[in-house]
Amino acid sequence: MPSRAHAWTQRYLRLCGVALPLLLLQWTRGPAVEREPAVARHASPQHAIAATRRGRQLLRARDIFGKKERSRHLPKAERRDGPARADATPENLRLLYAIMAYDRKQHIHLLTMLHSAVSMCEGGLRVTILLYTADSNPYTPKELAELRALCSSCTGRIGGSLTLENIAVDAQLKFDATMQHRKEFLRRIDDFDLFVYSEDDVHIELRHIAAYVEASDHLAKSEDGHKYVLGWQRLERNGIGLGAEHVMWENGVDNYHGVEVGGRLYATMVNPHAGAWMATRSELKAHHKQCRILHIPKTAGSFTRVRAGGWNLYMNCGRRKVLPVRNFQNFLVHHLPDKNWWQRSECAVAVPDLLAHFRDWASRYSRGDRSMVCGRWWIPGDFCRDELQVVPAGERKKRF
């Protein structure tokens, strides 16, 4: 991965820490006091002393966390008054983000996804969204105006941008419509740094992009990194009240296996489907060279959608999908309908239980224990694997 990707990741981490100076500044102020009415009065000596002390506190906070820090890291446009756009730099990675909304029945979920795309823009990414829909059910002018207004709401203050392209495909393609993004990815492969494909109900956020960029850089530098590919797994909510949890349904705890890559612990799984995938430009070129991943195969049936959602990449391209154990939660994406975990799951596990399982892995791994490492999948007889454990629907609803 180019060094500018690492620089962008560092910028994002700095932006995440912007609340720290505010908290420390609040600490220097002492306990909150009730404000006096805004009326003119003569300043007493006591008020003058308090004002002087307060001024010194503010100057000290500014020197530590204020103007000096901002001047060192942020572009000039960020330091102006008001929302001024900044010119893009090589650190502002370019993301081509394809979304398949065939029949537009999940429009409300699409809006949630676009809100997060605005956050990607505000985080400095230059995002181009390819929104695919069937020509038999086009967006109304009102709906298009709503989508464009949402995408144009990004201020671009640190060089980010957000562009929406609505692409109508032949409705007769049906499930094959989910493959059409591959044409644009191949045509524009040298124009973008990052590529994401998603169904129209998978919530991808800025944190997912940042975590992927960092882990991708690590895999690229690892000896066996070319045998693996990063990805996401889906979760859902089993309610919204007190006691509700995030639940995963496509793999149980025992369906995850540890692999060691470049001195780090990763987890691979039995069922890799996620309805979405991501790749850097160098990764996508390598995938396409190895297995023509951007060609549209002659397929038919509903499984075409699964193949478009990453199955070919995860299972049929000489690699296996992995997620980093140390920040596993940043590779979990929300499947917004929240219905699969109890309607058609093959297995189910509460996310807090799975994270506790991985924390135990990480703790033992840091102490030199390698018992959770499953081996190398490409060597016959060296890799361990079990089958999915089916949880009956009635038991699933009782447990979760």
mmCIF file of C-alpha atoms in Angstrom:
data_model
loop_
_atom_site.group_PDB
_atom_site.id
_atom_site.type_symbol
_atom_site.label_atom_id
_atom_site.label_comp_id
_atom_site.label_asym_id
_atom_site.label_seq_id
_atom_site.Cartn_x
_atom_site.Cartn_y
_atom_site.Cartn_z
ATOM 1 C CA MET A 1 0.000 0.000 0.000
ATOM 2 C CA PRO A 2 1.446 3.452 -0.816
ATOM 3 C CA SER A 3 2.805 5.561 2.020
ATOM 4 C CA ARG A 4 0.056 8.109 1.466
ATOM 5 C CA ALA A 5 -2.486 5.542 2.636
ATOM 6 C CA HIS A 6 -0.599 5.279 5.926
ATOM 7 C CA ALA A 7 -0.527 9.072 6.172
ATOM 8 C CA TRP A 8 -4.289 9.214 5.599
ATOM 9 C CA THR A 9 -4.856 6.643 8.335
ATOM 10 C CA GLN A 10 -2.794 8.713 10.749
ATOM 11 C CA ARG A 11 -4.830 11.795 9.832
ATOM 12 C CA TYR A 12 -8.046 9.926 10.574
ATOM 13 C CA LEU A 13 -6.732 8.794 13.962
ATOM 14 C CA ARG A 14 -5.830 12.400 14.784
ATOM 15 C CA LEU A 15 -9.327 13.504 13.842
ATOM 16 C CA CYS A 16 -10.767 10.842 16.129
ATOM 17 C CA GLY A 17 -8.798 12.376 19.003
ATOM 18 C CA VAL A 18 -10.108 15.892 18.527
ATOM 19 C CA ALA A 19 -12.320 15.579 21.611
ATOM 20 C CA LEU A 20 -9.332 15.098 23.940
ATOM 21 C CA PRO A 21 -8.184 18.764 23.874
ATOM 22 C CA LEU A 22 -11.755 19.858 24.595
ATOM 23 C CA LEU A 23 -11.997 17.569 27.607
ATOM 24 C CA LEU A 24 -8.666 18.774 28.974
ATOM 25 C CA LEU A 25 -9.634 22.369 28.371
ATOM 26 C CA GLN A 26 -12.828 21.749 30.343
ATOM 27 C CA TRP A 27 -10.714 20.274 33.144
ATOM 28 C CA THR A 28 -8.584 23.424 33.344
ATOM 29 C CA ARG A 29 -11.730 25.480 33.788
ATOM 30 C CA GLY A 30 -12.693 23.790 37.034
ATOM 31 C CA PRO A 31 -16.297 23.149 38.063
ATOM 32 C CA ALA A 32 -19.087 24.767 36.087
ATOM 33 C CA VAL A 33 -20.554 27.923 37.587
ATOM 34 C CA GLU A 34 -23.790 29.696 36.937
ATOM 35 C CA ARG A 35 -23.341 32.562 34.488
ATOM 36 C CA GLU A 36 -24.084 36.133 35.528
ATOM 37 C CA PRO A 37 -26.591 38.143 33.502
ATOM 38 C CA ALA A 38 -24.955 39.952 30.586
ATOM 39 C CA VAL A 39 -25.171 43.478 32.013
ATOM 40 C CA ALA A 40 -22.543 46.171 32.193
ATOM 41 C CA ARG A 41 -20.823 46.703 35.546
ATOM 42 C CA HIS A 42 -17.568 47.988 36.971
ATOM 43 C CA ALA A 43 -14.896 45.331 37.333
ATOM 44 C CA SER A 44 -13.706 44.742 40.906
ATOM 45 C CA PRO A 45 -10.090 43.782 41.758
ATOM 46 C CA GLN A 46 -11.291 40.228 42.477
ATOM 47 C CA HIS A 47 -12.845 39.991 39.003
ATOM 48 C CA ALA A 48 -9.669 41.295 37.408
ATOM 49 C CA ILE A 49 -7.541 38.676 39.184
ATOM 50 C CA ALA A 50 -9.959 35.891 38.178
ATOM 51 C CA ALA A 51 -9.965 37.090 34.561
ATOM 52 C CA THR A 52 -6.158 37.153 34.493
ATOM 53 C CA ARG A 53 -5.974 33.615 35.889
ATOM 54 C CA ARG A 54 -8.556 32.422 33.373
ATOM 55 C CA GLY A 55 -6.616 34.044 30.538
ATOM 56 C CA ARG A 56 -3.445 32.243 31.568
ATOM 57 C CA GLN A 57 -5.302 28.920 31.620
ATOM 58 C CA LEU A 58 -6.623 29.489 28.139
ATOM 59 C CA LEU A 59 -3.199 30.453 26.812
ATOM 60 C CA ARG A 60 -1.640 27.357 28.374
ATOM 61 C CA ALA A 61 -4.322 25.118 26.857
ATOM 62 C CA ARG A 62 -3.885 26.821 23.500
ATOM 63 C CA ASP A 63 -0.111 26.314 23.521
ATOM 64 C CA ILE A 64 -0.468 22.619 24.321
ATOM 65 C CA PHE A 65 -3.505 21.640 22.299
ATOM 66 C CA GLY A 66 -4.555 24.649 20.277
ATOM 67 C CA LYS A 67 -3.079 26.734 17.504
ATOM 68 C CA LYS A 68 0.338 25.101 17.481
ATOM 69 C CA GLU A 69 -1.146 21.626 17.035
ATOM 70 C CA ARG A 70 -3.633 22.780 14.375
ATOM 71 C CA SER A 71 -0.981 24.696 12.450
ATOM 72 C CA ARG A 72 1.259 21.652 12.336
ATOM 73 C CA HIS A 73 -1.273 19.134 11.024
ATOM 74 C CA LEU A 74 -4.158 20.813 9.231
ATOM 75 C CA PRO A 75 -4.242 22.680 5.907
ATOM 76 C CA LYS A 76 -4.684 26.426 5.839
ATOM 77 C CA ALA A 77 -8.270 26.185 4.690
ATOM 78 C CA GLU A 78 -9.149 24.409 7.946
ATOM 79 C CA ARG A 79 -7.990 27.413 9.993
ATOM 80 C CA ARG A 80 -10.217 29.934 8.285
ATOM 81 C CA ASP A 81 -13.491 31.108 9.734
ATOM 82 C CA GLY A 82 -16.441 29.288 8.198
ATOM 83 C CA PRO A 83 -16.650 26.119 6.098
ATOM 84 C CA ALA A 84 -14.010 26.704 3.435
ATOM 85 C CA ARG A 85 -13.155 23.864 1.058
ATOM 86 C CA ALA A 86 -9.546 22.695 0.892
ATOM 87 C CA ASP A 87 -7.683 21.501 -2.179
ATOM 88 C CA ALA A 88 -7.232 17.727 -2.335
ATOM 89 C CA THR A 89 -3.754 16.297 -1.764
ATOM 90 C CA PRO A 90 -2.324 12.807 -2.415
ATOM 91 C CA GLU A 91 -3.267 11.985 1.176
ATOM 92 C CA ASN A 92 -6.940 12.348 0.227
ATOM 93 C CA LEU A 93 -7.477 8.813 -1.045
ATOM 94 C CA ARG A 94 -9.946 8.293 -3.880
ATOM 95 C CA LEU A 95 -12.737 5.786 -3.198
ATOM 96 C CA LEU A 96 -14.985 4.278 -5.885
ATOM 97 C CA TYR A 97 -18.039 3.003 -4.004
ATOM 98 C CA ALA A 98 -20.613 0.918 -5.910
ATOM 99 C CA ILE A 99 -24.045 0.236 -4.394
ATOM 100 C CA MET A 100 -26.630 -2.102 -5.927
ATOM 101 C CA ALA A 101 -30.225 -0.956 -5.275
ATOM 102 C CA TYR A 102 -32.047 -3.032 -7.881
ATOM 103 C CA ASP A 103 -35.688 -2.514 -6.892
ATOM 104 C CA ARG A 104 -35.158 0.369 -4.405
ATOM 105 C CA LYS A 105 -37.227 -1.378 -1.728
ATOM 106 C CA GLN A 106 -34.587 -0.554 0.872
ATOM 107 C CA HIS A 107 -34.353 3.160 0.184
ATOM 108 C CA ILE A 108 -34.394 4.064 3.880
ATOM 109 C CA HIS A 109 -31.297 1.908 4.427
ATOM 110 C CA LEU A 110 -29.622 3.505 1.423
ATOM 111 C CA LEU A 111 -30.039 6.916 3.047
ATOM 112 C CA THR A 112 -28.236 5.623 6.154
ATOM 113 C CA MET A 113 -25.384 4.428 3.937
ATOM 114 C CA LEU A 114 -25.156 7.806 2.198
ATOM 115 C CA HIS A 115 -25.014 9.619 5.530
ATOM 116 C CA SER A 116 -21.897 7.595 6.302
ATOM 117 C CA ALA A 117 -20.522 8.430 2.856
ATOM 118 C CA VAL A 118 -20.806 12.100 3.837
ATOM 119 C CA SER A 119 -18.728 11.281 6.935
ATOM 120 C CA MET A 120 -16.118 9.645 4.696
ATOM 121 C CA CYS A 121 -15.960 12.874 2.708
ATOM 122 C CA GLU A 122 -15.615 14.948 5.882
ATOM 123 C CA GLY A 123 -12.831 12.581 6.939
ATOM 124 C CA GLY A 124 -10.860 13.512 3.816
ATOM 125 C CA LEU A 125 -11.791 10.782 1.330
ATOM 126 C CA ARG A 126 -12.664 11.704 -2.247
ATOM 127 C CA VAL A 127 -15.690 9.472 -2.755
ATOM 128 C CA THR A 128 -17.491 8.657 -6.001
ATOM 129 C CA ILE A 129 -20.688 6.634 -5.514
ATOM 130 C CA LEU A 130 -22.006 4.487 -8.349
ATOM 131 C CA LEU A 131 -25.660 3.875 -7.494
ATOM 132 C CA TYR A 132 -27.063 1.063 -9.661
ATOM 133 C CA THR A 133 -30.825 0.675 -10.112
ATOM 134 C CA ALA A 134 -33.097 -1.174 -12.553
ATOM 135 C CA ASP A 135 -34.411 0.953 -15.407
ATOM 136 C CA SER A 136 -37.921 -0.388 -14.732
ATOM 137 C CA ASN A 137 -38.117 1.491 -11.433
ATOM 138 C CA PRO A 138 -36.174 4.778 -11.740
ATOM 139 C CA TYR A 139 -35.841 7.365 -9.026
ATOM 140 C CA THR A 140 -38.354 10.172 -9.076
ATOM 141 C CA PRO A 141 -37.031 13.743 -9.483
ATOM 142 C CA LYS A 142 -37.861 14.353 -5.812
ATOM 143 C CA GLU A 143 -35.877 11.323 -4.677
ATOM 144 C CA LEU A 144 -32.909 12.225 -6.861
ATOM 145 C CA ALA A 145 -32.979 15.779 -5.492
ATOM 146 C CA GLU A 146 -32.902 14.362 -1.949
ATOM 147 C CA LEU A 147 -29.940 12.098 -2.706
ATOM 148 C CA ARG A 148 -27.975 14.843 -4.434
ATOM 149 C CA ALA A 149 -28.644 17.341 -1.658
ATOM 150 C CA LEU A 150 -27.396 14.818 0.878
ATOM 151 C CA CYS A 151 -24.205 14.149 -1.074
ATOM 152 C CA SER A 152 -23.559 17.859 -1.626
ATOM 153 C CA SER A 153 -23.781 18.535 2.121
ATOM 154 C CA CYS A 154 -20.128 17.565 2.658
ATOM 155 C CA THR A 155 -18.080 20.679 3.426
ATOM 156 C CA GLY A 156 -14.806 19.254 2.078
ATOM 157 C CA ARG A 157 -12.835 21.248 4.627
ATOM 158 C CA ILE A 158 -9.876 18.841 4.609
ATOM 159 C CA GLY A 159 -9.949 18.009 0.917
ATOM 160 C CA GLY A 160 -12.701 15.406 0.796
ATOM 161 C CA SER A 161 -15.379 15.295 -1.881
ATOM 162 C CA LEU A 162 -18.534 13.286 -2.617
ATOM 163 C CA THR A 163 -19.972 12.657 -6.088
ATOM 164 C CA LEU A 164 -23.085 10.626 -6.892
ATOM 165 C CA GLU A 165 -23.585 8.846 -10.229
ATOM 166 C CA ASN A 166 -26.951 7.142 -10.756
ATOM 167 C CA ILE A 167 -26.654 4.272 -13.253
ATOM 168 C CA ALA A 168 -29.790 2.560 -14.605
ATOM 169 C CA VAL A 169 -29.284 -1.052 -15.736
ATOM 170 C CA ASP A 170 -31.536 -3.270 -17.815
ATOM 171 C CA ALA A 171 -34.131 -4.818 -15.519
ATOM 172 C CA GLN A 172 -33.999 -7.989 -17.623
ATOM 173 C CA LEU A 173 -30.559 -8.681 -16.174
ATOM 174 C CA LYS A 174 -32.166 -9.470 -12.811
ATOM 175 C CA PHE A 175 -29.489 -11.007 -10.550
ATOM 176 C CA ASP A 176 -26.806 -10.388 -13.168
ATOM 177 C CA ALA A 177 -27.313 -6.677 -12.523
ATOM 178 C CA THR A 178 -25.285 -7.156 -9.324
ATOM 179 C CA MET A 179 -22.210 -7.838 -11.471
ATOM 180 C CA GLN A 180 -22.336 -4.665 -13.563
ATOM 181 C CA HIS A 181 -20.119 -2.651 -11.218
ATOM 182 C CA ARG A 182 -17.173 -4.790 -12.337
ATOM 183 C CA LYS A 183 -17.149 -3.008 -15.716
ATOM 184 C CA GLU A 184 -16.678 0.387 -14.084
ATOM 185 C CA PHE A 185 -14.126 -0.904 -11.582
ATOM 186 C CA LEU A 186 -12.033 -2.287 -14.440
ATOM 187 C CA ARG A 187 -12.419 0.844 -16.559
ATOM 188 C CA ARG A 188 -11.467 3.184 -13.696
ATOM 189 C CA ILE A 189 -8.960 0.989 -11.886
ATOM 190 C CA ASP A 190 -6.131 3.517 -12.339
ATOM 191 C CA ASP A 191 -8.270 6.477 -11.285
ATOM 192 C CA PHE A 192 -8.978 5.387 -7.709
ATOM 193 C CA ASP A 193 -7.062 4.135 -4.670
ATOM 194 C CA LEU A 194 -9.838 2.179 -2.953
ATOM 195 C CA PHE A 195 -12.806 0.172 -4.242
ATOM 196 C CA VAL A 196 -15.936 -0.902 -2.343
ATOM 197 C CA TYR A 197 -18.975 -2.863 -3.516
ATOM 198 C CA SER A 198 -22.039 -3.256 -1.319
ATOM 199 C CA GLU A 199 -25.645 -4.306 -1.415
ATOM 200 C CA ASP A 200 -28.039 -1.501 -0.463
ATOM 201 C CA ASP A 201 -28.486 -2.586 3.163
ATOM 202 C CA VAL A 202 -24.903 -2.938 4.455
ATOM 203 C CA HIS A 203 -23.768 -0.017 6.573
ATOM 204 C CA ILE A 204 -20.118 0.805 5.838
ATOM 205 C CA GLU A 205 -18.574 3.601 7.892
ATOM 206 C CA LEU A 206 -15.368 5.622 7.887
ATOM 207 C CA ARG A 207 -13.937 3.465 10.684
ATOM 208 C CA HIS A 208 -14.265 0.382 8.464
ATOM 209 C CA ILE A 209 -12.308 2.073 5.671
ATOM 210 C CA ALA A 210 -9.563 3.274 8.025
ATOM 211 C CA ALA A 211 -9.202 -0.138 9.691
ATOM 212 C CA TYR A 212 -9.042 -1.850 6.299
ATOM 213 C CA VAL A 213 -6.317 0.479 4.989
ATOM 214 C CA GLU A 214 -4.118 -0.176 8.032
ATOM 215 C CA ALA A 215 -4.591 -3.959 7.979
ATOM 216 C CA SER A 216 -4.104 -4.094 4.204
ATOM 217 C CA ASP A 217 -0.744 -2.398 4.595
ATOM 218 C CA HIS A 218 0.263 -5.040 7.150
ATOM 219 C CA LEU A 219 -0.787 -7.953 4.933
ATOM 220 C CA ALA A 220 1.103 -6.478 1.970
ATOM 221 C CA LYS A 221 4.317 -6.461 4.021
ATOM 222 C CA SER A 222 3.852 -10.006 5.392
ATOM 223 C CA GLU A 223 5.459 -13.087 3.847
ATOM 224 C CA ASP A 224 2.208 -15.036 3.531
ATOM 225 C CA GLY A 225 -0.006 -11.972 3.129
ATOM 226 C CA HIS A 226 -0.748 -12.792 -0.508
ATOM 227 C CA LYS A 227 -2.541 -15.959 0.642
ATOM 228 C CA TYR A 228 -5.224 -13.945 2.428
ATOM 229 C CA VAL A 229 -7.726 -11.203 1.683
ATOM 230 C CA LEU A 230 -9.381 -8.847 4.156
ATOM 231 C CA GLY A 231 -13.136 -8.562 4.427
ATOM 232 C CA TRP A 232 -16.072 -7.787 6.677
ATOM 233 C CA GLN A 233 -18.719 -9.849 8.450
ATOM 234 C CA ARG A 234 -22.324 -8.801 9.042
ATOM 235 C CA LEU A 235 -24.126 -8.300 12.332
ATOM 236 C CA GLU A 236 -27.684 -7.347 13.248
ATOM 237 C CA ARG A 237 -29.531 -6.014 16.283
ATOM 238 C CA ASN A 238 -31.901 -8.355 18.134
ATOM 239 C CA GLY A 239 -33.840 -5.429 19.588
ATOM 240 C CA ILE A 240 -33.515 -1.800 20.657
ATOM 241 C CA GLY A 241 -34.369 -1.885 24.358
ATOM 242 C CA LEU A 242 -32.300 -2.538 27.468
ATOM 243 C CA GLY A 243 -30.573 -5.896 27.115
ATOM 244 C CA ALA A 244 -30.611 -5.894 23.307
ATOM 245 C CA GLU A 245 -27.427 -7.118 21.657
ATOM 246 C CA HIS A 246 -25.715 -7.322 18.314
ATOM 247 C CA VAL A 247 -25.992 -10.826 16.882
ATOM 248 C CA MET A 248 -24.104 -12.625 14.112
ATOM 249 C CA TRP A 249 -25.783 -15.525 12.334
ATOM 250 C CA GLU A 250 -23.531 -16.710 9.504
ATOM 251 C CA ASN A 251 -20.842 -18.323 11.672
ATOM 252 C CA GLY A 252 -20.850 -19.652 15.227
ATOM 253 C CA VAL A 253 -17.962 -19.289 17.676
ATOM 254 C CA ASP A 254 -16.514 -22.648 16.647
ATOM 255 C CA ASN A 255 -16.592 -21.689 12.957
ATOM 256 C CA TYR A 256 -13.754 -19.180 13.374
ATOM 257 C CA HIS A 257 -10.143 -20.345 13.151
ATOM 258 C CA GLY A 258 -6.976 -18.478 14.017
ATOM 259 C CA VAL A 259 -4.226 -17.868 11.471
ATOM 260 C CA GLU A 260 -0.908 -16.110 12.025
ATOM 261 C CA VAL A 261 0.186 -13.620 9.403
ATOM 262 C CA GLY A 262 3.212 -11.382 9.805
ATOM 263 C CA GLY A 263 3.332 -11.787 13.584
ATOM 264 C CA ARG A 264 -0.351 -10.875 14.040
ATOM 265 C CA LEU A 265 -3.344 -13.032 14.832
ATOM 266 C CA TYR A 266 -6.212 -13.084 12.328
ATOM 267 C CA ALA A 267 -9.452 -15.058 12.204
ATOM 268 C CA THR A 268 -10.772 -16.908 9.179
ATOM 269 C CA MET A 269 -14.270 -18.336 8.984
ATOM 270 C CA VAL A 270 -16.318 -21.107 7.369
ATOM 271 C CA ASN A 271 -18.942 -18.852 5.744
ATOM 272 C CA PRO A 272 -17.315 -15.717 4.263
ATOM 273 C CA HIS A 273 -20.421 -14.024 2.793
ATOM 274 C CA ALA A 274 -20.895 -10.396 3.811
ATOM 275 C CA GLY A 275 -22.840 -8.712 1.001
ATOM 276 C CA ALA A 276 -19.927 -6.301 0.557
ATOM 277 C CA TRP A 277 -16.206 -6.256 -0.136
ATOM 278 C CA MET A 278 -13.317 -3.820 -0.417
ATOM 279 C CA ALA A 279 -9.913 -3.740 -2.110
ATOM 280 C CA THR A 280 -7.065 -1.312 -2.644
ATOM 281 C CA ARG A 281 -5.966 -0.650 -6.216
ATOM 282 C CA SER A 282 -2.924 -2.904 -5.903
ATOM 283 C CA GLU A 283 -5.042 -5.679 -4.379
ATOM 284 C CA LEU A 284 -7.700 -5.411 -7.071
ATOM 285 C CA LYS A 285 -5.119 -5.555 -9.838
ATOM 286 C CA ALA A 286 -3.553 -8.638 -8.237
ATOM 287 C CA HIS A 287 -6.976 -10.313 -7.865
ATOM 288 C CA HIS A 288 -7.880 -9.566 -11.468
ATOM 289 C CA LYS A 289 -4.540 -10.823 -12.762
ATOM 290 C CA GLN A 290 -4.868 -14.033 -10.774
ATOM 291 C CA CYS A 291 -8.524 -14.914 -11.374
ATOM 292 C CA ARG A 292 -10.130 -12.277 -13.643
ATOM 293 C CA ILE A 293 -12.248 -11.056 -10.751
ATOM 294 C CA LEU A 294 -13.543 -8.037 -12.724
ATOM 295 C CA HIS A 295 -14.909 -10.063 -15.608
ATOM 296 C CA ILE A 296 -18.641 -10.790 -15.545
ATOM 297 C CA PRO A 297 -19.179 -14.572 -15.544
ATOM 298 C CA LYS A 298 -22.020 -16.333 -17.327
ATOM 299 C CA THR A 299 -24.102 -17.294 -14.341
ATOM 300 C CA ALA A 300 -27.785 -17.532 -13.525
ATOM 301 C CA GLY A 301 -29.864 -17.680 -10.371
ATOM 302 C CA SER A 302 -29.847 -16.017 -7.001
ATOM 303 C CA PHE A 303 -26.321 -17.174 -6.095
ATOM 304 C CA THR A 304 -25.025 -14.600 -8.581
ATOM 305 C CA ARG A 305 -25.772 -11.960 -5.950
ATOM 306 C CA VAL A 306 -23.670 -13.865 -3.400
ATOM 307 C CA ARG A 307 -20.786 -14.123 -5.859
ATOM 308 C CA ALA A 308 -20.993 -10.382 -6.521
ATOM 309 C CA GLY A 309 -20.954 -9.738 -2.762
ATOM 310 C CA GLY A 310 -17.444 -11.158 -2.419
ATOM 311 C CA TRP A 311 -17.758 -14.943 -2.605
ATOM 312 C CA ASN A 312 -15.553 -15.228 -5.693
ATOM 313 C CA LEU A 313 -12.942 -13.039 -4.059
ATOM 314 C CA TYR A 314 -12.991 -14.923 -0.754
ATOM 315 C CA MET A 315 -13.228 -18.499 -2.009
ATOM 316 C CA ASN A 316 -12.213 -18.764 -5.675
ATOM 317 C CA CYS A 317 -9.183 -16.537 -6.086
ATOM 318 C CA GLY A 318 -6.353 -18.400 -4.366
ATOM 319 C CA ARG A 319 -6.868 -16.613 -1.059
ATOM 320 C CA ARG A 320 -8.918 -16.945 2.122
ATOM 321 C CA LYS A 321 -10.785 -14.200 3.916
ATOM 322 C CA VAL A 322 -9.462 -13.021 7.286
ATOM 323 C CA LEU A 323 -10.337 -10.400 9.904
ATOM 324 C CA PRO A 324 -7.797 -9.008 12.404
ATOM 325 C CA VAL A 325 -8.452 -10.263 15.923
ATOM 326 C CA ARG A 326 -7.042 -7.201 17.704
ATOM 327 C CA ASN A 327 -9.719 -4.823 16.288
ATOM 328 C CA PHE A 328 -12.262 -7.368 15.099
ATOM 329 C CA GLN A 329 -15.214 -5.059 15.820
ATOM 330 C CA ASN A 330 -14.020 -2.580 13.185
ATOM 331 C CA PHE A 331 -14.566 -5.276 10.556
ATOM 332 C CA LEU A 332 -18.185 -5.913 11.530
ATOM 333 C CA VAL A 333 -20.746 -4.104 9.373
ATOM 334 C CA HIS A 334 -24.396 -3.638 10.265
ATOM 335 C CA HIS A 335 -26.921 -5.469 8.083
ATOM 336 C CA LEU A 336 -29.604 -2.822 8.442
ATOM 337 C CA PRO A 337 -32.819 -4.919 8.004
ATOM 338 C CA ASP A 338 -32.079 -6.793 11.287
ATOM 339 C CA LYS A 339 -34.067 -9.829 10.154
ATOM 340 C CA ASN A 340 -31.705 -12.546 8.972
ATOM 341 C CA TRP A 341 -30.444 -13.609 12.397
ATOM 342 C CA TRP A 342 -33.792 -15.118 13.348
ATOM 343 C CA GLN A 343 -35.383 -15.802 9.963
ATOM 344 C CA ARG A 344 -32.804 -17.915 8.189
ATOM 345 C CA SER A 345 -29.627 -18.218 10.193
ATOM 346 C CA GLU A 346 -27.566 -21.376 10.102
ATOM 347 C CA CYS A 347 -25.985 -20.530 13.423
ATOM 348 C CA ALA A 348 -26.095 -17.551 15.766
ATOM 349 C CA VAL A 349 -23.878 -15.946 18.384
ATOM 350 C CA ALA A 350 -24.127 -12.748 20.392
ATOM 351 C CA VAL A 351 -21.351 -10.341 19.408
ATOM 352 C CA PRO A 352 -20.256 -9.657 23.051
ATOM 353 C CA ASP A 353 -19.668 -13.405 23.480
ATOM 354 C CA LEU A 354 -17.665 -13.591 20.260
ATOM 355 C CA LEU A 355 -15.557 -10.553 21.200
ATOM 356 C CA ALA A 356 -14.844 -12.104 24.618
ATOM 357 C CA HIS A 357 -13.725 -15.257 22.798
ATOM 358 C CA PHE A 358 -11.307 -13.250 20.655
ATOM 359 C CA ARG A 359 -9.998 -11.262 23.626
ATOM 360 C CA ASP A 360 -9.089 -14.590 25.215
ATOM 361 C CA TRP A 361 -7.320 -15.557 21.976
ATOM 362 C CA ALA A 362 -5.392 -12.290 21.919
ATOM 363 C CA SER A 363 -4.370 -12.574 25.560
ATOM 364 C CA ARG A 364 -3.081 -16.117 25.129
ATOM 365 C CA TYR A 365 -1.387 -15.238 21.844
ATOM 366 C CA SER A 366 0.494 -12.345 23.495
ATOM 367 C CA ARG A 367 1.849 -14.814 26.077
ATOM 368 C CA GLY A 368 3.203 -17.117 23.377
ATOM 369 C CA ASP A 369 0.287 -19.574 23.193
ATOM 370 C CA ARG A 370 -0.313 -20.647 19.578
ATOM 371 C CA SER A 371 -2.945 -23.323 20.241
ATOM 372 C CA MET A 372 -5.635 -21.251 18.477
ATOM 373 C CA VAL A 373 -3.579 -21.014 15.259
ATOM 374 C CA CYS A 374 -5.106 -23.365 12.736
ATOM 375 C CA GLY A 375 -2.266 -23.742 10.259
ATOM 376 C CA ARG A 376 -1.814 -22.873 6.589
ATOM 377 C CA TRP A 377 -4.900 -23.496 4.492
ATOM 378 C CA TRP A 378 -3.016 -24.001 1.203
ATOM 379 C CA ILE A 379 -1.041 -26.990 2.550
ATOM 380 C CA PRO A 380 -3.068 -30.242 2.517
ATOM 381 C CA GLY A 381 -3.472 -31.684 5.982
ATOM 382 C CA ASP A 382 -2.102 -28.569 7.720
ATOM 383 C CA PHE A 383 -5.386 -26.683 8.192
ATOM 384 C CA CYS A 384 -8.194 -27.422 10.636
ATOM 385 C CA ARG A 385 -11.818 -26.777 9.789
ATOM 386 C CA ASP A 386 -15.238 -27.843 11.002
ATOM 387 C CA GLU A 387 -18.763 -27.525 9.668
ATOM 388 C CA LEU A 388 -21.478 -25.054 10.569
ATOM 389 C CA GLN A 389 -23.366 -25.869 13.729
ATOM 390 C CA VAL A 390 -27.088 -25.508 13.084
ATOM 391 C CA VAL A 391 -29.197 -23.850 15.794
ATOM 392 C CA PRO A 392 -32.951 -24.633 15.464
ATOM 393 C CA ALA A 393 -35.145 -21.554 15.010
ATOM 394 C CA GLY A 394 -37.021 -22.082 18.286
ATOM 395 C CA GLU A 395 -33.833 -22.410 20.326
ATOM 396 C CA ARG A 396 -32.298 -19.432 18.511
ATOM 397 C CA LYS A 397 -35.146 -17.113 19.556
ATOM 398 C CA LYS A 398 -34.924 -18.311 23.172
ATOM 399 C CA ARG A 399 -31.164 -17.732 23.350
ATOM 400 C CA PHE A 400 -31.064 -14.374 21.633
#
